[in-house]
Short mmCIF file of C-alpha atoms and ligand atoms in Angstrom, two decimals:
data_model
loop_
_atom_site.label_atom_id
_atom_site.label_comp_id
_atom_site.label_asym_id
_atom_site.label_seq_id
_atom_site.Cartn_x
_atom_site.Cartn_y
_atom_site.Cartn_z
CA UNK A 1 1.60 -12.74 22.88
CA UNK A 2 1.78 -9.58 20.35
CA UNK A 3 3.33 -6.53 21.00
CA UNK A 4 5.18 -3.46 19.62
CA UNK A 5 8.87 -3.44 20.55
CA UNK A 6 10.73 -0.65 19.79
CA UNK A 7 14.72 -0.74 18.78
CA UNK A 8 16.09 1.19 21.79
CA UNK A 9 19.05 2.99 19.54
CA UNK A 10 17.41 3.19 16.01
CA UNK A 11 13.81 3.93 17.32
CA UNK A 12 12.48 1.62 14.26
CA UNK A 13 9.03 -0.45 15.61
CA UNK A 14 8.88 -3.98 15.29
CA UNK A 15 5.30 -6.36 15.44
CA UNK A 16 6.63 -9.55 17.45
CA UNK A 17 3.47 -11.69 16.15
CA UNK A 18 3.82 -15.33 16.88
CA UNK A 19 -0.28 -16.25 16.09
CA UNK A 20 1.18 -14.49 12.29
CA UNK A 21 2.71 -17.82 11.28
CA UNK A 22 -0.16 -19.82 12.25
CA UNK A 23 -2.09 -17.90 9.37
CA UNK A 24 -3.39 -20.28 5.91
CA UNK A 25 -1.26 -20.65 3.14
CA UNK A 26 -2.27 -21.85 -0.41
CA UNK A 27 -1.84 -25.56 -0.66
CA UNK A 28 -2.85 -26.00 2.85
CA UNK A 29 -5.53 -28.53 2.13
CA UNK A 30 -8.39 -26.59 3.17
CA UNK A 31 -10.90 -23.93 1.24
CA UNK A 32 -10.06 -20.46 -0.10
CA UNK A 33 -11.33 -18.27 2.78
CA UNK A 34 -11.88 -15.42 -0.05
CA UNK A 35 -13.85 -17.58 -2.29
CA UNK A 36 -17.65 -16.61 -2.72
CA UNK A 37 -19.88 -19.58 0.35
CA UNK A 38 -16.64 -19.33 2.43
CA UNK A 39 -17.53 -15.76 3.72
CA UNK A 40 -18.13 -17.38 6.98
CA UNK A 41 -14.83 -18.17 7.63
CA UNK A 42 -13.89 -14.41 7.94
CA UNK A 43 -15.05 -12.30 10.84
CA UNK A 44 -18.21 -10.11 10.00
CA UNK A 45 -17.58 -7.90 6.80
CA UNK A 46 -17.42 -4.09 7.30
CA UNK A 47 -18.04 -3.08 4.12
CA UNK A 48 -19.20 -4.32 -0.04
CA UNK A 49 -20.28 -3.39 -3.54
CA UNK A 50 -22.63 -5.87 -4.70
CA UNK A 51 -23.60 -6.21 -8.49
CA UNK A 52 -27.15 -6.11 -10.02
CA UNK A 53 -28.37 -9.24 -8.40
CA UNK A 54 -27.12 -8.34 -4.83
CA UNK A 55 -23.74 -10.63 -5.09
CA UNK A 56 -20.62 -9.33 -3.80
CA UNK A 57 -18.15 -8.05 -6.29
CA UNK A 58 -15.50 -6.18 -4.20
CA UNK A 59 -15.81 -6.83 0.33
CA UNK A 60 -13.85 -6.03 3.43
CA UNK A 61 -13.76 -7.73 6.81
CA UNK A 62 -11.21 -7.89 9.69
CA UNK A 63 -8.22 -9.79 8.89
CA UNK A 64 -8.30 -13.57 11.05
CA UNK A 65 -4.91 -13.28 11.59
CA UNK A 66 -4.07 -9.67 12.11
CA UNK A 67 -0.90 -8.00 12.60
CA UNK A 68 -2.45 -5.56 14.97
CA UNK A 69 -5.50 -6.00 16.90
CA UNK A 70 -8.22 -3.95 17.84
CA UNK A 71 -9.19 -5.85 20.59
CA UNK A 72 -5.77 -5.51 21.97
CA UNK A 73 -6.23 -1.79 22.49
CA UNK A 74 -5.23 -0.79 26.16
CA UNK A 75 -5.05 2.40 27.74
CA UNK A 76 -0.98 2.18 27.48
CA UNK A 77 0.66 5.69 27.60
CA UNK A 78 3.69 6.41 26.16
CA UNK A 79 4.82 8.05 29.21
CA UNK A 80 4.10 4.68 31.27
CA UNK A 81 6.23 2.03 29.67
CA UNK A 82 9.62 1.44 31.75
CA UNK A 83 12.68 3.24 30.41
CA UNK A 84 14.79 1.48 27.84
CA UNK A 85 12.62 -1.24 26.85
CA UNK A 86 9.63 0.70 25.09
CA UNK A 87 6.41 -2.31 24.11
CA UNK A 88 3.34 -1.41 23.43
CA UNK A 89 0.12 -4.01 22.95
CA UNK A 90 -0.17 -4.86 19.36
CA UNK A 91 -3.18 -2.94 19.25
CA UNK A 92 -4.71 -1.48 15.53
CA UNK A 93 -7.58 -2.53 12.99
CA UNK A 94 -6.38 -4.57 10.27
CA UNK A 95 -8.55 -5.52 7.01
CA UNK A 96 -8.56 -7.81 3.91
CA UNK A 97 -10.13 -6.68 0.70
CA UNK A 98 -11.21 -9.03 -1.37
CA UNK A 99 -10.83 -7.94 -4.81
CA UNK A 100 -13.00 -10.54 -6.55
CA UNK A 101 -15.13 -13.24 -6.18
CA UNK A 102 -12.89 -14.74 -9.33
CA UNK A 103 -9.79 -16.97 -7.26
CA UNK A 104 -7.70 -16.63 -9.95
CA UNK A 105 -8.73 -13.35 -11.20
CA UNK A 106 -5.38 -10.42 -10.91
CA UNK A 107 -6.18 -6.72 -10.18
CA UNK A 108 -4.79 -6.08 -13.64
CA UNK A 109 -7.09 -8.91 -14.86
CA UNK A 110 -10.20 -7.10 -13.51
CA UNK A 111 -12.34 -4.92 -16.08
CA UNK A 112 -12.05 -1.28 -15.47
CA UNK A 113 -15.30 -1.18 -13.82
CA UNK A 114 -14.40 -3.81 -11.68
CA UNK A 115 -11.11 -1.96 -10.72
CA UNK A 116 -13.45 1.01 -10.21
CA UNK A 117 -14.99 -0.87 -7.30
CA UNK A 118 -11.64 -1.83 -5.84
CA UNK A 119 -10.77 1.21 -5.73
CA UNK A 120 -13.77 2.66 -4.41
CA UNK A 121 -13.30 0.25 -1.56
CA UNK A 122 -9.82 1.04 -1.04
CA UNK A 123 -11.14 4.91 -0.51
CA UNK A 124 -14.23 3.73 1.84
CA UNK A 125 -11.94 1.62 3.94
CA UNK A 126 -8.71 4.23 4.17
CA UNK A 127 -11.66 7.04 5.92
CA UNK A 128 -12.91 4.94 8.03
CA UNK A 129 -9.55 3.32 9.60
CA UNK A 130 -8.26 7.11 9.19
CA UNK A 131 -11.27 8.15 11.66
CA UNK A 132 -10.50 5.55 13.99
CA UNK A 133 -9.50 8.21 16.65
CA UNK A 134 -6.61 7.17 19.62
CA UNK A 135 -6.05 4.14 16.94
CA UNK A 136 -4.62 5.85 14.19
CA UNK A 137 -1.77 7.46 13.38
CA UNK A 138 -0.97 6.39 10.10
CA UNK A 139 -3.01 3.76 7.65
CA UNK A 140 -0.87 2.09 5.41
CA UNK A 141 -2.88 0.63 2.24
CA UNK A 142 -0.85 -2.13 0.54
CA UNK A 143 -1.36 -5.09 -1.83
CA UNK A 144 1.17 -8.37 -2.14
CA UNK A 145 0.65 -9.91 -5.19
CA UNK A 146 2.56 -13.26 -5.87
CA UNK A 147 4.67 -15.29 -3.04
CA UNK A 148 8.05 -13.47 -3.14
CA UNK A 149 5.91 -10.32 -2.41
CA UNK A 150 4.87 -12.22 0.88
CA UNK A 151 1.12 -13.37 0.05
CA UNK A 152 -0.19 -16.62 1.61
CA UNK A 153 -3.06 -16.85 -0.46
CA UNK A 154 -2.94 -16.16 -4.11
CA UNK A 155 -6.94 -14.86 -4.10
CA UNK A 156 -6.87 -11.09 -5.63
CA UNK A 157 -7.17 -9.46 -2.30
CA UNK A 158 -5.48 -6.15 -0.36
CA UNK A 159 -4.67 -4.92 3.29
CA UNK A 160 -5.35 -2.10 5.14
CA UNK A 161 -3.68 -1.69 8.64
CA UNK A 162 -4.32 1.53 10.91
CA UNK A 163 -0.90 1.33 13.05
CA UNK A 164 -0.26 3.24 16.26
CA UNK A 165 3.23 4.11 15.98
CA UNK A 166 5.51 5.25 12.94
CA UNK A 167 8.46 4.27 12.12
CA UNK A 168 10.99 6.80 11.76
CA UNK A 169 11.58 5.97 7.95
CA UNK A 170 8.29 7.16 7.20
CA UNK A 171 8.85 10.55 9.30
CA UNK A 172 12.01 11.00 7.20
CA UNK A 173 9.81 10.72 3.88
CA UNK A 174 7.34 13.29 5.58
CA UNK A 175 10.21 15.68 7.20
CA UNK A 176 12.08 15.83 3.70
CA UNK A 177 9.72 16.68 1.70
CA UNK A 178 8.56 19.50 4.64
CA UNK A 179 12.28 20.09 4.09
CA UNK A 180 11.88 20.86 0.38
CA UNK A 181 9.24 22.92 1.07
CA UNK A 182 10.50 25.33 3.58
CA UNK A 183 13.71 25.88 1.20
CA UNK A 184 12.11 26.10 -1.98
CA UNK A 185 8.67 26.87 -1.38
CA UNK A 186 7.27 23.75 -3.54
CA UNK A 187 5.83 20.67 -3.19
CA UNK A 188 8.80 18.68 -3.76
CA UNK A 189 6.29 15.64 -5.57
CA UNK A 190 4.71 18.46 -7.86
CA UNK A 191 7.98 19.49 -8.95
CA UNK A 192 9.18 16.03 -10.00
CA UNK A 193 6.02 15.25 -11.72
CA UNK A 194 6.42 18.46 -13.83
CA UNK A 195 9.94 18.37 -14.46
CA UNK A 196 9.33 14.54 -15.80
CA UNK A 197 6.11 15.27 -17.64
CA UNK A 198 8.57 17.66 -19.20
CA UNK A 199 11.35 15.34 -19.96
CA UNK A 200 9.62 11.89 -20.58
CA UNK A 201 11.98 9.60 -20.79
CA UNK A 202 11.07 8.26 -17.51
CA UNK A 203 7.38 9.22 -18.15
CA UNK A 204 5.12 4.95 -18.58
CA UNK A 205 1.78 6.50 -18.81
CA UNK A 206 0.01 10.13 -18.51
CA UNK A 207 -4.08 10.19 -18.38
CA UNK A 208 -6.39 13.43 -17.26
CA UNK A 209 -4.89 13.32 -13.78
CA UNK A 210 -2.61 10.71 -13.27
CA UNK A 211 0.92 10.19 -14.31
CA UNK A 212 2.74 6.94 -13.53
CA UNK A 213 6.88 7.33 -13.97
CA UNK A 214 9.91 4.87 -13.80
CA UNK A 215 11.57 6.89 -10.16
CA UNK A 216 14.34 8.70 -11.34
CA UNK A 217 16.49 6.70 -8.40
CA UNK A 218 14.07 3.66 -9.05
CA UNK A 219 15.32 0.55 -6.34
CA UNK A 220 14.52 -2.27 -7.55
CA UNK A 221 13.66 -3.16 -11.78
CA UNK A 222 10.42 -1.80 -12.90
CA UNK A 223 9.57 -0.39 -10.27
CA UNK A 224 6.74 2.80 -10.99
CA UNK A 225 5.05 5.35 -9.27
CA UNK A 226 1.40 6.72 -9.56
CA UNK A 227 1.50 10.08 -9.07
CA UNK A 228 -1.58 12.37 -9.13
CA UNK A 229 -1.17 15.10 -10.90
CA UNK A 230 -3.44 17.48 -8.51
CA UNK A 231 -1.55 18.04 -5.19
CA UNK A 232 -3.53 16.40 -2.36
CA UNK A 233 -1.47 15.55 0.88
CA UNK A 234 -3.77 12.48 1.30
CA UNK A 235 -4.92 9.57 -0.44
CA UNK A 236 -8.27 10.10 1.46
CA UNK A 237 -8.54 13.42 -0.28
CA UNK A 238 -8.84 11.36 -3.60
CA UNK A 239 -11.75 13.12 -5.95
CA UNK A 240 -14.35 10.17 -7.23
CA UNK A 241 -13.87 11.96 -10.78
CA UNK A 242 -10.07 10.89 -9.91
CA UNK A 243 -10.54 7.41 -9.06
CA UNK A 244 -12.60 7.26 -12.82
CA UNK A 245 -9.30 7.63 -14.17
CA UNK A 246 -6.94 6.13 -12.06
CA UNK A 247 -9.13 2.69 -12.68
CA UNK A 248 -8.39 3.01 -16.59
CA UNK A 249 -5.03 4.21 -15.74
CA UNK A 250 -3.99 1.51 -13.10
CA UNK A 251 -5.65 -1.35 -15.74
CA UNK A 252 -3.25 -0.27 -18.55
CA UNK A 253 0.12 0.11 -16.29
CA UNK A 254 -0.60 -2.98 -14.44
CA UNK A 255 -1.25 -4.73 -17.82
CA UNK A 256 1.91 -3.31 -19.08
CA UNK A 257 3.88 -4.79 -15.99
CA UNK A 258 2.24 -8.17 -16.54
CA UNK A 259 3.31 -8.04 -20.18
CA UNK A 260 6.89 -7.56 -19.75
CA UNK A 261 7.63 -9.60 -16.64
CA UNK A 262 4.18 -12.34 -17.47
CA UNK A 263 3.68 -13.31 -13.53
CA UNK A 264 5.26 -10.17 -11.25
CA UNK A 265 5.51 -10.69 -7.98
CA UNK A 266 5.05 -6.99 -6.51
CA UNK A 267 4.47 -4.81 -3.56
CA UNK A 268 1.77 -1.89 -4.54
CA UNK A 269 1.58 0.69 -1.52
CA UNK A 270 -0.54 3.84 -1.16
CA UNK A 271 2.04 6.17 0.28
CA UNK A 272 0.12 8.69 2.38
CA UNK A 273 1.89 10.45 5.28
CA UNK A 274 0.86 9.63 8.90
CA UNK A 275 -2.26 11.23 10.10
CA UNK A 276 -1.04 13.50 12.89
CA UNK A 277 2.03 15.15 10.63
CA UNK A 278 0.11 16.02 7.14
CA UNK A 279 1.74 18.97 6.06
CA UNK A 280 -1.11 20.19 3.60
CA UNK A 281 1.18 22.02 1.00
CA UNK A 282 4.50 19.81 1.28
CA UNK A 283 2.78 16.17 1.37
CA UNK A 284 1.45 14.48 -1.82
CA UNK A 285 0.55 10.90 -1.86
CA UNK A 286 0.82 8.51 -4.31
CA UNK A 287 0.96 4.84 -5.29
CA UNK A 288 4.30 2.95 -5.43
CA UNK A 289 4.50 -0.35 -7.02
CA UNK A 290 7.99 -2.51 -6.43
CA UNK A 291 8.27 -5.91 -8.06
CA UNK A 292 10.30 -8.40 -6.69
CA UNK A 293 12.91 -9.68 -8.66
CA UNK A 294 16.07 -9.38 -6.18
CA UNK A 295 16.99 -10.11 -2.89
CA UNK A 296 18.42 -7.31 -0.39
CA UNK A 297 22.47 -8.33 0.01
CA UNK A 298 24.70 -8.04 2.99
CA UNK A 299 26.05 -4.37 1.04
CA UNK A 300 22.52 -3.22 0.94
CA UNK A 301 21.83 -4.09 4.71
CA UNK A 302 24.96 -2.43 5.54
CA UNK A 303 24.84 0.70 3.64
CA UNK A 304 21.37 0.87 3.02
CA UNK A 305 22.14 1.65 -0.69
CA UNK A 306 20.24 -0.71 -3.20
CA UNK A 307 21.80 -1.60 -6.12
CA UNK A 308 19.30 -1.77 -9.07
CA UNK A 309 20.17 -3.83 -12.20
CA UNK A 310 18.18 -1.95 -14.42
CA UNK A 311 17.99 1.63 -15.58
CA UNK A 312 14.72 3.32 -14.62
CA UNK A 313 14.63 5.15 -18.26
CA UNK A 314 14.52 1.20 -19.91
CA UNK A 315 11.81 0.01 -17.99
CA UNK A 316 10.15 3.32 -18.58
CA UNK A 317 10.53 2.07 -22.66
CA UNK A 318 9.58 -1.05 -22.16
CA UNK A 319 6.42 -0.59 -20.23
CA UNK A 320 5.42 2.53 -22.75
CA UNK A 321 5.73 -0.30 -25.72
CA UNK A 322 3.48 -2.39 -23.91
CA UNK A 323 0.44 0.34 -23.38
CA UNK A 324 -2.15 -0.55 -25.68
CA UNK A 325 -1.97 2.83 -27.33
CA UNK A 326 1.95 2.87 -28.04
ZN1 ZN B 401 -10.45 -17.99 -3.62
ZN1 ZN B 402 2.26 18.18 -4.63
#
């Protein structure tokens, strides 16, 4: 059994997965299923970028255990599921990326060609869920790195799920900032990213077009935000002369985080707005990376205000010291 449920008051979506816990774990006794001569115990790879003598270096495949299923896919209409409680099969495409043949390689490990490949990957992958037509209404890129970001297996690897529903959190995110726009006639990310830029005490790193800054309302320590600096609604709209920098760019931020916190554990989404609501002008994607260093209290639950321990301008200084050209 695996279905959508949706909250019949809040709206919010909710993956009831059983088969999920049945997934492998590190320490589990048996083989890294990411580890080059264990390919077959993935399903068939969709995509790779080999290296000169035709070994993988960066692959996809379906994910064994996925939270949504493309086999699941039914002809379920909205309009058909009884009143009040709203399911829907747990239907989507999910994928692993492997990052590296190296197990105990990190993605801010990896040489910047290396992260070039990831990231070329990540691209691939996002237009080709993104074109997965009556699937796909939003594809939500993502990367846990370390156990209290919720990784089972510690090989450098990243997801990519194309869900059929959205939550209504991310349509707030995508209404506001259509919001902004209509009142101000701005992208509301493009005007941050200047004003900051302009300020930079919140600024980590700038490069050609890239800027990664310390949120001015950051929730949770050291948390940062990739922000490119040309508007693009989408992160499928990425230019390849863009990803050449964001691979530099990425390697010395992520180095920087590993520097001041030695292990993080942290959540690194692509935040892209769902498929069918782009608003081309108001919309600009961008990368958000969130360690994990707290736990969510009974206040935060309640009010759904976070309470961050640190200021976002001193991890901005403390990650700037820790660029290799501060
Ligand atoms: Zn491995
Ligand atoms: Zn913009």
């Amino acid at each position: 059994m695996s279905e959508l449920r949706q909250d019949p008051i809040t709206h919010d979506w909710v993956i009831i997965n059983p088969e999920r816990a049945r997934r492998p774990h590190d320490g589990d006794g048996g083989e890294c299923p990411f580890c080059p001569g264990n390919e077959s115990q993935m399903p068939e790879e969709t995509d790779r970028i080999d290296d000169a003598q035709g070994r993988w270096i960066v692959r996809a495949a379906p994910n064994r255990y996925p939270t949504l299923d493309v086999e699941r896919r039914a002809a379920v209409r909205y309009s058909e599921v009884p009143e009040g409680w709203r399911r829907l099969p747990a239907y989507g495409q999910h994928e692993v990326i492997v990052e590296s043949p190296l197990h105990d390689a990190t993605l801010a490990s990896l040489p910047v060609e290396r992260l070039r490949d990831v990231l070329e990957i990540y691209v691939r992958r996002f237009r080709v869920l993104a074109a997965l037509t009556g699937v796909a209404r939003h594809v939500v890129l993502f990367k846990n790195q370390g156990r209290r970001a919720g990784t089972s297996l510690s090989h450098p690897h990243a997801q990519i799920v194309a869900t059929p529903v959205v939550s209504p959190e991310v349509r707030v995110r995508t209404q506001e900032e259509v919001a902004i726009f209509d009142s101000t006639g701005h992208c509301g990310m493009c005007h941050v990213a200047g004003r900051e830029l302009g300020g930079g005490e919140r600024v980590v790193h700038r490069s050609a077009h890239f800027a990664t800054l310390a949120p001015y309302a950051s929730r949770v320590p050291w948390q940062i935000q990739i922000v490119p600096l040309r508007h693009a609604p989408s992160f499928g709209e990425v230019k390849s002369v863009e990803l050449d920098d964001l691979a530099p760019h990425l390697h010395a931020v992520l180095g920087a985080l590993h520097a001041v916190l030695e292990d993080p554990h942290y959540n690194l989404v692509v935040m892209t707005p769902p498929l069918d609501q782009v608003h081309r002008l108001a919309n600009h994607w961008f990368i958000d990376v969130q360690p994990r260093i707290t736990l969510r209290a009974g206040f935060e639950l309640g009010s759904r205000i976070v309470v961050n321990v640190q200021t976002p301008e001193a991890a901005a200084q403390a990650l700037r010291a820790r660029l290799p050209q501060a």
